[in-house]
Tab-separated table of C-alpha atoms in Angstrom:
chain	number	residue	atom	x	y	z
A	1	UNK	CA	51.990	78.225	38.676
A	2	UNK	CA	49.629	75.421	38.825
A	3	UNK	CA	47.302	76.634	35.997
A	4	UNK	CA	50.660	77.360	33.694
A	5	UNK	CA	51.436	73.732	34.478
A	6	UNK	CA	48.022	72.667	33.188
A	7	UNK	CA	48.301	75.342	30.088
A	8	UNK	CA	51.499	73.556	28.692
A	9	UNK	CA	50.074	70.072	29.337
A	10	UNK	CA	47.303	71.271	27.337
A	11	UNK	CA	49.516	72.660	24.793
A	12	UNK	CA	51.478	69.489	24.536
A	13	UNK	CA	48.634	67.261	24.570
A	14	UNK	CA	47.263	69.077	21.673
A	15	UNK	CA	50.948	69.153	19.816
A	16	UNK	CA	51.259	65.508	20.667
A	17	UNK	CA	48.269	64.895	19.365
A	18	UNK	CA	48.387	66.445	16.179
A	19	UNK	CA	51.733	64.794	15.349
A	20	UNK	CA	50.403	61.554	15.593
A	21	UNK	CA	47.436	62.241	13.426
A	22	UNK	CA	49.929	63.446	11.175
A	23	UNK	CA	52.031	60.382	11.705
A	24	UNK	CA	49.241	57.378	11.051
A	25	UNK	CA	48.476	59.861	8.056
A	26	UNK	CA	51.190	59.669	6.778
A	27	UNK	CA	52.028	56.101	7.213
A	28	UNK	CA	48.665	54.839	5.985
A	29	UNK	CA	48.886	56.745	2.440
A	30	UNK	CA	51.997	55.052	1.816
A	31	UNK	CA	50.761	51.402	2.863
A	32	UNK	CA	49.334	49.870	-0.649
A	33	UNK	CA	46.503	47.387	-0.514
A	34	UNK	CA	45.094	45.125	-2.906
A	35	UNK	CA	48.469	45.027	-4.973
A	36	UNK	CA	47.711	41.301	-6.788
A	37	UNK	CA	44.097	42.095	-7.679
A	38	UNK	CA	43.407	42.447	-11.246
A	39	UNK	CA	41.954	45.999	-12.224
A	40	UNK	CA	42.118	47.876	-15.815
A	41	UNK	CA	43.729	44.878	-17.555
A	42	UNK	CA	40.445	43.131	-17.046
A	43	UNK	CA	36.848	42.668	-18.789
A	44	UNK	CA	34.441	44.380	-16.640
A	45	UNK	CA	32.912	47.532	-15.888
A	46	UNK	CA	34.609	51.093	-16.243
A	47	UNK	CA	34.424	53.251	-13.453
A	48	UNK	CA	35.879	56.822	-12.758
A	49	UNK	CA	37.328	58.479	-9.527
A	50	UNK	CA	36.885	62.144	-9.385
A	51	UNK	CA	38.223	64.834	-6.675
A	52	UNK	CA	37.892	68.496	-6.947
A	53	UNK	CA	41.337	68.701	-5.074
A	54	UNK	CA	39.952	68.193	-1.955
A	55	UNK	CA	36.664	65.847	-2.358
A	56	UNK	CA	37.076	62.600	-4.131
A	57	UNK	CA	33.407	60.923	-6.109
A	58	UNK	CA	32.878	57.744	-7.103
A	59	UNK	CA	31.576	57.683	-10.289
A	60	UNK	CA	29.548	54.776	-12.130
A	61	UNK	CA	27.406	54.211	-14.963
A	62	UNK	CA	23.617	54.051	-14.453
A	63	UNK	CA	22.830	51.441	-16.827
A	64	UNK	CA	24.460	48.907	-15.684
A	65	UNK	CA	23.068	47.310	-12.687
A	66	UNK	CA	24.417	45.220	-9.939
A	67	UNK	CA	21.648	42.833	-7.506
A	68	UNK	CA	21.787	45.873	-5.026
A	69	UNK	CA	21.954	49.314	-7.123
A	70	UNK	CA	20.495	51.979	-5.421
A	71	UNK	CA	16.993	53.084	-6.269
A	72	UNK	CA	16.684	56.311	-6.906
A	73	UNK	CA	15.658	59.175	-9.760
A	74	UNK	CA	18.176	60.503	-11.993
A	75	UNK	CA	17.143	63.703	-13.917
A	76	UNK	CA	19.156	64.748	-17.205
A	77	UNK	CA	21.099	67.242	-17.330
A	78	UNK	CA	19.265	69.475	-19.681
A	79	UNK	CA	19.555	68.306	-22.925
A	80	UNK	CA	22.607	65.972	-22.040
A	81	UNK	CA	21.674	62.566	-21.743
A	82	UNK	CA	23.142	61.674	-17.449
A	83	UNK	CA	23.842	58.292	-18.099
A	84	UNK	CA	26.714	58.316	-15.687
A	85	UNK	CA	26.281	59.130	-11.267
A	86	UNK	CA	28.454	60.562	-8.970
A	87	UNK	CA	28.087	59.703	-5.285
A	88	UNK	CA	29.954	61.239	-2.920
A	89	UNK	CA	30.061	61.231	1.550
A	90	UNK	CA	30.176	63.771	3.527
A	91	UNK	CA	29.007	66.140	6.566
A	92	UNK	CA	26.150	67.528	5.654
A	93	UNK	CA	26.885	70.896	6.703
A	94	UNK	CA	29.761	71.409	4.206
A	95	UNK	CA	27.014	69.694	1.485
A	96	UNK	CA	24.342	72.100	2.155
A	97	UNK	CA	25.805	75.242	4.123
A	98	UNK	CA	29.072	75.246	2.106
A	99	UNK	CA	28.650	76.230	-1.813
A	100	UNK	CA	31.905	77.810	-1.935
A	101	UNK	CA	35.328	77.587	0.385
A	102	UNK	CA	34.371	81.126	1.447
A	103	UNK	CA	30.976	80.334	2.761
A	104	UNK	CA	32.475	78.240	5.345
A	105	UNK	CA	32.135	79.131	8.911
A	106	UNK	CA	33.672	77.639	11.864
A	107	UNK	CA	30.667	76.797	13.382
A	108	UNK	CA	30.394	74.106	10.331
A	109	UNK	CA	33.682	73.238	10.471
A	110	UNK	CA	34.135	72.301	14.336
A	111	UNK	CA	30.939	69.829	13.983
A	112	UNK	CA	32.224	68.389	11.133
A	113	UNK	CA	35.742	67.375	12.843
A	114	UNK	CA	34.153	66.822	16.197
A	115	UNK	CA	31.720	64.141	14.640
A	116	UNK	CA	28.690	66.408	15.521
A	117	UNK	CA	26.901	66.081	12.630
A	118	UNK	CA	24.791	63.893	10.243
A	119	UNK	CA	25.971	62.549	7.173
A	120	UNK	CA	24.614	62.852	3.659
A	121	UNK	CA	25.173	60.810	0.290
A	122	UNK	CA	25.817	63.178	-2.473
A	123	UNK	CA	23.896	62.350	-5.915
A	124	UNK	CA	24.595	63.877	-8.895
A	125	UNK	CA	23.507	62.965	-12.544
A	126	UNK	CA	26.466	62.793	-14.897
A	127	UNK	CA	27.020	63.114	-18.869
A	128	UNK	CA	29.802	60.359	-19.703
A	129	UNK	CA	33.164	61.323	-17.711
A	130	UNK	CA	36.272	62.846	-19.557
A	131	UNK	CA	39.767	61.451	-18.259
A	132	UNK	CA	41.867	64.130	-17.166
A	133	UNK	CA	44.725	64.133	-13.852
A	134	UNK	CA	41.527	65.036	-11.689
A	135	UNK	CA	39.363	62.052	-13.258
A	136	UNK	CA	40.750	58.606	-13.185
A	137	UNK	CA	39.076	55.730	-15.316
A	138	UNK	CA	39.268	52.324	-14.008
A	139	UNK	CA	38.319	49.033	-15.021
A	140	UNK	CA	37.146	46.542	-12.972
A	141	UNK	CA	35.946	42.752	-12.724
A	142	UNK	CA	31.851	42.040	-12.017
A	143	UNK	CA	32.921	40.953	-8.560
A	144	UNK	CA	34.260	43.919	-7.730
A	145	UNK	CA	31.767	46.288	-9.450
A	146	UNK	CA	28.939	44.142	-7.361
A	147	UNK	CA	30.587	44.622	-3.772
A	148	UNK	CA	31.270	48.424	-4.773
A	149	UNK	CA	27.685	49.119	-5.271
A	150	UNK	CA	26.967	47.220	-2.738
A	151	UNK	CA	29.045	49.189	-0.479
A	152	UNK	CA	27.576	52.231	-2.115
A	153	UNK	CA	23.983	50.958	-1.317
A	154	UNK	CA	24.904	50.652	2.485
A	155	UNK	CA	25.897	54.203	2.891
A	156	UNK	CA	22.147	55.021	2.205
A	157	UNK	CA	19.798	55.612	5.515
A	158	UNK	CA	16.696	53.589	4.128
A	159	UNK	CA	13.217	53.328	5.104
A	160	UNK	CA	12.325	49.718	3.658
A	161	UNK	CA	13.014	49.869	0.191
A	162	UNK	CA	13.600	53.657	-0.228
A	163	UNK	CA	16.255	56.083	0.390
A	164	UNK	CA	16.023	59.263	2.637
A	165	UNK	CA	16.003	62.270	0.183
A	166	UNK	CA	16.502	65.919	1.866
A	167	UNK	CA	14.781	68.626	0.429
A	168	UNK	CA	17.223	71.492	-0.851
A	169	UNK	CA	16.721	74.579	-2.054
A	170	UNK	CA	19.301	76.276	-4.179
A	171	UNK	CA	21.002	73.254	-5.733
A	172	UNK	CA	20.549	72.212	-9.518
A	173	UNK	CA	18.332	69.753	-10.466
A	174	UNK	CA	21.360	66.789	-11.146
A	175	UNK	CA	21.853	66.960	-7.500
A	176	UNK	CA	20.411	64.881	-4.907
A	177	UNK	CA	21.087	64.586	-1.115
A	178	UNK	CA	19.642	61.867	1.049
A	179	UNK	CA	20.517	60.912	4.219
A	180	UNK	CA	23.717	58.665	5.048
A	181	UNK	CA	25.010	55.812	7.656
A	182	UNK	CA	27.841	56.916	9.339
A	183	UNK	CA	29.177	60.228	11.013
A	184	UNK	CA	32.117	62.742	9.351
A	185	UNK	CA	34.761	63.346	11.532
A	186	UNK	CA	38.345	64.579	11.345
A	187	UNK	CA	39.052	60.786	11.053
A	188	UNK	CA	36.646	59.594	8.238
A	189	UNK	CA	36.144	61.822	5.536
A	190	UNK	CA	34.708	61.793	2.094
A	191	UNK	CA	38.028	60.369	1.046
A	192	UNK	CA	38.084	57.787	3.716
A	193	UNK	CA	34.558	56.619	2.878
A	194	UNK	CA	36.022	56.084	-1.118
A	195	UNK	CA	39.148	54.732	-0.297
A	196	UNK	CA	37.045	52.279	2.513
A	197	UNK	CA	34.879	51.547	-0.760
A	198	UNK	CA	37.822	50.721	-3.019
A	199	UNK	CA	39.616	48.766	-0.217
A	200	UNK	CA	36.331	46.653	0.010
A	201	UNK	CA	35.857	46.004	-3.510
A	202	UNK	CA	39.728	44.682	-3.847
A	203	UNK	CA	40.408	47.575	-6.105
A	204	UNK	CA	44.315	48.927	-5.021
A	205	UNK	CA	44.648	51.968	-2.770
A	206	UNK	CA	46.193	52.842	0.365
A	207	UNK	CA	45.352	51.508	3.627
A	208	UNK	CA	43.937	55.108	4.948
A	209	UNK	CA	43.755	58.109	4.149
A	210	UNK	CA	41.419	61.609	4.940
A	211	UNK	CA	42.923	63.133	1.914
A	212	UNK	CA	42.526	62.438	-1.972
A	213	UNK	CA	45.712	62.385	-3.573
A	214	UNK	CA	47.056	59.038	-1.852
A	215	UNK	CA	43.862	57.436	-3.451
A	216	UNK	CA	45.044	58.967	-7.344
A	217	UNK	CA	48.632	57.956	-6.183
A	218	UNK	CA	48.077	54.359	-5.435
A	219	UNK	CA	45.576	53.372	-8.054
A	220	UNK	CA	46.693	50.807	-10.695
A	221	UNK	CA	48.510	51.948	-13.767
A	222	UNK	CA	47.072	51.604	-16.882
């Protein structure tokens, strides 16, 4: 009787548990922030956000520079000029063990939500961005273009003045991975760490999320 006790406290615990992830979830995806700053009715820099329906990108342009932009190489993309980067956050097992959905095991999975594993910042080289519903184009002020680089920069493991690149087979050559402050966890996620970014940068967004469509839904409207 005792251990069936313990079982449903368990259970319960974990139910618990899960509904109040669910809850502050839920709650912090409807919260705007930044609702007075200017942003697309502005003269500044265009940025884009980008998700894949599940991982959101920051994307910015590569020739314009801000007193901290990262340092690093940016190959073309064949015979496409790259004038654009993406950078992305994330657990570096779904970055480099995880080219498709279906080549994700659980083993990957559990570290990733159990903050067991490093981090990586995602680089890839970019031909100018189309807008579509999965690729929003934003325009924003100097001041916030600086502290969003700057934020970008940070997320970067550095050794003095250079970045931490990991060495990857299998990937093209507009891709780069280099190693990344922070951990991934069921908590912070590649979304969090954009929608952290955007918060930072006084760009409107929600006040948390770990998925990508409160990010799209709370972004200013054109």
């Amino acid at each position: 009787m005792k251990a069936s006790r313990i079982f449903k406290k368990g259970i319960a615990f974990v139910f618990y548990g899960f509904g109040l992830y669910l809850f502050v979830q839920i709650i912090g995806s409807c919260i705007p922030v930044n609702t007075n700053t200017a942003c697309n009715n502005v003269v500044g820099t265009t940025i884009y956000l980008k998700t894949n329906g599940v991982h959101t990108d920051i994307i910015i342009p590569c020739t314009i520079s801000a007193d901290s932009t990262p340092t690093f190489s940016i190959e073309s993309n064949g015979s496409t000029p790259s004038t654009w980067a993406a950078f992305g956050w994330g657990d570096k097992g779904f970055y480099l063990e995880t080219p498709q959905w279906s080549d994700l095991k659980f083993k990957t999975a559990f570290k990733a939500m159990m903050y067991l594993d490093e981090s990586v910042m995602h680089v890839r080289a970019l031909p100018m961005p189309k807008e579509s519903d999965s690729c929003k184009k934003l325009t924003i002020t100097k001041e916030q273009y600086k502290v969003l680089v700057d934020y970008i920069s940070n997320s970067f493991i550095k050794n003095g003045d250079h970045l931490e690149k990991i060495e990857t087979e299998g990937n093209s050559k507009i891709d780069s991975f280099f190693k990344a402050q922070g951990r991934y966890s069921m908590f912070k996620t590649c979304n969090t760490w954009v929608n952290a970014g955007l918060k930072k940068a006084g760009i409107r967004t929600c006040l948390y999320t770990v998925i990508d469509k409160p990010i799209f839904w709370s972004l200013p409207k054109l």
